[in-house]
XYZ file of C-alpha atoms in Angstrom:
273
model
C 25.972 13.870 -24.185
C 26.880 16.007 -27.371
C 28.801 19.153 -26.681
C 27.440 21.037 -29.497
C 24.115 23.258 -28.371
C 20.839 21.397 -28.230
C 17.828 23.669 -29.884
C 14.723 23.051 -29.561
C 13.355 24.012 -33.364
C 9.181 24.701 -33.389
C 8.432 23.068 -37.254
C 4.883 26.112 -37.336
C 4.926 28.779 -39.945
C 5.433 31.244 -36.889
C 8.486 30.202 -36.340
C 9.972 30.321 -39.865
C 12.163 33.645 -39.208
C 13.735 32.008 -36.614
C 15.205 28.867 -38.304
C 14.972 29.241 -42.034
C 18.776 30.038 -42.030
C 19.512 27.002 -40.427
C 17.369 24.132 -42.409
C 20.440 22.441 -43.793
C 22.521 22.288 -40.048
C 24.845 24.966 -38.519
C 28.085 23.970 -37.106
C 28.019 23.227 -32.804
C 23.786 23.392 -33.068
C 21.910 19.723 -32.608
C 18.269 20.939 -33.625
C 15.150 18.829 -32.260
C 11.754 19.256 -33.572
C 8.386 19.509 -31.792
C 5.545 21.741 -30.718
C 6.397 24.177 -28.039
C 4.122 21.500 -24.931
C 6.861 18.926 -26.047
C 9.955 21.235 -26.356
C 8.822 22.549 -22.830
C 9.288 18.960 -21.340
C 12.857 18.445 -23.120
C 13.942 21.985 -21.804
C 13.272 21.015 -18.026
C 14.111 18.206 -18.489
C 17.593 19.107 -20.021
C 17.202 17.259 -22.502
C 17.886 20.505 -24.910
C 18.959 23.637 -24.123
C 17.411 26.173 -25.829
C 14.253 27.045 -27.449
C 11.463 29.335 -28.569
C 9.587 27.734 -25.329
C 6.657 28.815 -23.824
C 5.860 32.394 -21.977
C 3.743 30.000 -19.264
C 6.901 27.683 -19.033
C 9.169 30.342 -17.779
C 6.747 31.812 -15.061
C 6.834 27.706 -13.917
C 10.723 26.813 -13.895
C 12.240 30.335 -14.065
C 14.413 29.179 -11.727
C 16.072 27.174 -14.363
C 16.264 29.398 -17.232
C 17.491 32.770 -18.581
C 16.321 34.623 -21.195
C 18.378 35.726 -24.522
C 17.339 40.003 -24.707
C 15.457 41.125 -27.344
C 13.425 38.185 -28.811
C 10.093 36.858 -28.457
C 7.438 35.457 -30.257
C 4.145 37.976 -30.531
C 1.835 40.074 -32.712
C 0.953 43.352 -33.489
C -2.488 42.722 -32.597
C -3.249 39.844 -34.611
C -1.181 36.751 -34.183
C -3.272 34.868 -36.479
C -2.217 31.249 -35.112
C -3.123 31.556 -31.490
C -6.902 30.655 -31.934
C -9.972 30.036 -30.438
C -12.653 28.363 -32.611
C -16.422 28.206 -31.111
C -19.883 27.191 -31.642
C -21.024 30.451 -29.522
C -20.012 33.820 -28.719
C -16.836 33.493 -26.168
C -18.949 34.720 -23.913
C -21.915 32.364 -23.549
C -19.144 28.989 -23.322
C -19.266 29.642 -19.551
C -19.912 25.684 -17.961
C -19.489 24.288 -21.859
C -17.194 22.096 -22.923
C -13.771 23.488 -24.491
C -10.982 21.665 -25.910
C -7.808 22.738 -24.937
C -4.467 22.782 -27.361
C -2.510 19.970 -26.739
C 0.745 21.912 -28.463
C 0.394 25.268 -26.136
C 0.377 25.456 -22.252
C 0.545 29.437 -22.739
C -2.343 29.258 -25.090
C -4.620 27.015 -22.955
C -3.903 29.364 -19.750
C -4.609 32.555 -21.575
C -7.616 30.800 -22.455
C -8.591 30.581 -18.714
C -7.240 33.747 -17.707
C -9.507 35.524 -20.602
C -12.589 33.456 -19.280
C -12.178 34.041 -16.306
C -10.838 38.034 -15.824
C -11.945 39.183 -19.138
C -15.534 37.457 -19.947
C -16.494 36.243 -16.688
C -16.945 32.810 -17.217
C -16.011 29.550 -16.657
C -16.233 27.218 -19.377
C -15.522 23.153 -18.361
C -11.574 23.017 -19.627
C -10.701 19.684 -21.625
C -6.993 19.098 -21.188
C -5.429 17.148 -24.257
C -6.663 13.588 -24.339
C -9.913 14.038 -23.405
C -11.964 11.323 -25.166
C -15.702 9.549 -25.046
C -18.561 11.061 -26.574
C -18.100 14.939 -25.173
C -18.899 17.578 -28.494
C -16.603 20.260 -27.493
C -18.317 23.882 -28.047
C -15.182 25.080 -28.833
C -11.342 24.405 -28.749
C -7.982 26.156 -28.571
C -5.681 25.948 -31.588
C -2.264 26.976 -32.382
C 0.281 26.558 -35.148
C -0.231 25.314 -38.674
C -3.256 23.832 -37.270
C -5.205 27.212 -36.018
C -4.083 28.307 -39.612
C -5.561 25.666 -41.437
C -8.967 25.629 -39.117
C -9.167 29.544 -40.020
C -8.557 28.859 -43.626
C -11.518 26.034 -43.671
C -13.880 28.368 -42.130
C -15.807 25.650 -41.018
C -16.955 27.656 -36.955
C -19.030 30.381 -36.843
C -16.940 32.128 -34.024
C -13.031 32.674 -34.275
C -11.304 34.514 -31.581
C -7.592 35.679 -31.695
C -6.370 35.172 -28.335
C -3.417 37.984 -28.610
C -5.962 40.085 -30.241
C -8.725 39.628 -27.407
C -5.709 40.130 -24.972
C -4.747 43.539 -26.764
C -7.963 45.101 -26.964
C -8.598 44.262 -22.932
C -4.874 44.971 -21.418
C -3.608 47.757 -24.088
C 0.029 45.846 -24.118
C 0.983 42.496 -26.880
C 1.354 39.708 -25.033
C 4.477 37.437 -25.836
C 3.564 33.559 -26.395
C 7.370 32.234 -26.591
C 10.998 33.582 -25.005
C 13.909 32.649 -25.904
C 15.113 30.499 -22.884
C 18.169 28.699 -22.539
C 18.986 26.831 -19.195
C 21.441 28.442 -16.738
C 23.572 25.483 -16.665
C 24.150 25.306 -20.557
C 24.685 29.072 -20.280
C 27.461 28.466 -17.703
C 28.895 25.604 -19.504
C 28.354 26.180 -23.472
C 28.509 30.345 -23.106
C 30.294 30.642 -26.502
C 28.060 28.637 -28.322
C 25.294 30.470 -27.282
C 26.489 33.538 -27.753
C 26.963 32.427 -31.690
C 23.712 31.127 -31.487
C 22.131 34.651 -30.464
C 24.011 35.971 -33.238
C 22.893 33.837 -35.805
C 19.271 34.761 -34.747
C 19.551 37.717 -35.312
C 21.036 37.279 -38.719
C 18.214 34.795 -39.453
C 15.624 37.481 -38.605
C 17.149 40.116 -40.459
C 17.539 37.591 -43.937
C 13.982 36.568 -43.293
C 12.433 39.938 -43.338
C 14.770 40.927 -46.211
C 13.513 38.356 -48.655
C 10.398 36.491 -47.027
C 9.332 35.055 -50.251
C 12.481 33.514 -50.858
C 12.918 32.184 -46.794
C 9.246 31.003 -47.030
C 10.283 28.648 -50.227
C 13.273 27.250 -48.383
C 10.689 26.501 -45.296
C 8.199 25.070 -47.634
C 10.750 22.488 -48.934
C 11.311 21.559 -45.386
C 8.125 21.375 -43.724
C 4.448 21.796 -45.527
C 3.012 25.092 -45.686
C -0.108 25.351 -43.840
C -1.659 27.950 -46.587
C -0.600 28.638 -49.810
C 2.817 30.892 -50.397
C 0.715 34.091 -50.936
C -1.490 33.717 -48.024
C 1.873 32.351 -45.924
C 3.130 35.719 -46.553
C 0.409 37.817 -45.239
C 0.503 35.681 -42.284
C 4.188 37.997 -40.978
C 3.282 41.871 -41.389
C 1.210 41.431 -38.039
C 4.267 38.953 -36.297
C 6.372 40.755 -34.217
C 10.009 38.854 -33.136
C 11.103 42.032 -30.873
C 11.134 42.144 -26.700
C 10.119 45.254 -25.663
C 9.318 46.675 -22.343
C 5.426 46.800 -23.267
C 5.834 42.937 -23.545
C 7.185 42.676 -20.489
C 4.848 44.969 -18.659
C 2.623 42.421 -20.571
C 4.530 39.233 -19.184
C 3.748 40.664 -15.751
C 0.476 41.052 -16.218
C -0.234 37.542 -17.400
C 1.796 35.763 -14.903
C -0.262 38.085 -12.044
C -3.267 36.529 -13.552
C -1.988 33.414 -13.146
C -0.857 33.663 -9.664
C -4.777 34.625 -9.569
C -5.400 31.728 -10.519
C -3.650 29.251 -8.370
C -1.057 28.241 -11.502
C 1.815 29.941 -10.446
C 2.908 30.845 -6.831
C 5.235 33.872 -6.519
C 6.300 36.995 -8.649
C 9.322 37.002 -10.481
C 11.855 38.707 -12.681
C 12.444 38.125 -16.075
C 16.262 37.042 -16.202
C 17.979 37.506 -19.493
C 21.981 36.290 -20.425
C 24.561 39.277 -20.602
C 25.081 39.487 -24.069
């Protein structure tokens, strides 16, 4: 097993202000790629140690994990890549087939928890894989690939899920935290700490220059819109933990606990930094 810190690295546009600093290595970091459903399974797994995981991931395992303060992945209204494309009006899909994400376990169960709490509905939930001869209504999508689906313009309905959540609860609702597992944190507590640091660096440089950190990401993975539209995409991103998205986080996982998904409350845990 390396000793340097395993990071779990999320290759979407969203994510860009996190690890543009970092595209060429950084000294004591191992970096794995994936979507945040496959980064979730390497986390609990221990196969890495840190991430940008999943809000719905923590409320799961939170056992396991511990937060680093003051980051999270969210939107000032808009998030613009957590998406819900339909044939009809969110509100008549109740019984109809839906696609879920196969990338986002948050996404998917915001989906239900908006459906169910918010539009009073339930629509039939396809979980990834779902094949045959079913014509989805509608489907969940995140990432690059909610971004391109948006750009084609190709359904009549688009819904941003953090928006829809906004306008209902008041509050922006986080999709990723910064978790690292409490064991790496006991046993690789330096490197983490260097890590945090370097985040926060790699925030600050992004915002200072986007155009310039958005060319260095663009060399490393394909941009899923053109560089001018790539940079409206980040006025409306929001990287900061607050206490509204925490009073947020509660909210959600109460829903969930609704729900059946989740069984307890819990506290959000973070590293003393």
């Amino acid at each position: 097993m390396s000793p340097n810190l395993r990071v779990g690295r999320i290759p979407f546009l969203v994510c860009a202000p996190y690890f543009h600093d970092s595209l060429a290595g950084l000294p004591g970091v191992d970096f794995v790629d994936g979507p945040p459903r496959a980064l979730n399974a390497l986390l609990v797994s221990g196969e890495i140690d840190s991430a940008p995981s999943s809000s719905f991931e923590y409320v799961l395992h939170a056992n396991r994990y511990l937060l680093l303060p003051g980051l999270c992945t969210s939107g000032r209204g808009e998030v613009k890549s957590v998406l819900l494309f339909s044939k009809v009006p969110w509100p008549s899909l109740g019984g109809k087939p839906v696609f879920l994400s196969p990338d986002s376990a948050t996404s998917n169960t915001l989906f239900r928890v908006l459906s169910r709490f918010h539009f009073g509905i339930e629509p039939e939930c396809l979980e990834p894989g779902a094949s045959g001869k079913i014509s989805p209504q509608a489907k969940v999508a995140i990432g690059d690939e909610a971004l391109r689906e948006s750009a084609a313009g190709l359904w009549p309905h688009r819904y941003d899920l953090a928006e829809t959540w906004k306008l209902w609860q008041g509050t922006p609702l986080p999709f990723g935290l910064w978790m690292v597992r409490a064991e790496a944190w006991e046993s690789k507590r330096e490197a983490v700490v260097l890590y945090y640091a370097h985040l926060r660096k790699s925030l600050a440089a992004f915002f200072a220059d986007p155009a310039a950190a958005l060319a260095a990401w663009g060399r490393a993975y394909p941009l899923p819109l053109t560089p001018d539209k790539a940079l409206e995409f980040f006025p409306t991103a929001d990287y900061e933990l607050k206490p509204e998205h925490e009073s947020a986080l509660r909210a959600f996982y109460g829903f969930c606990r609704e729900l059946g998904l989740v069984d307890a409350d819990l506290e959000l845990r973070y590293v003393s930094i």
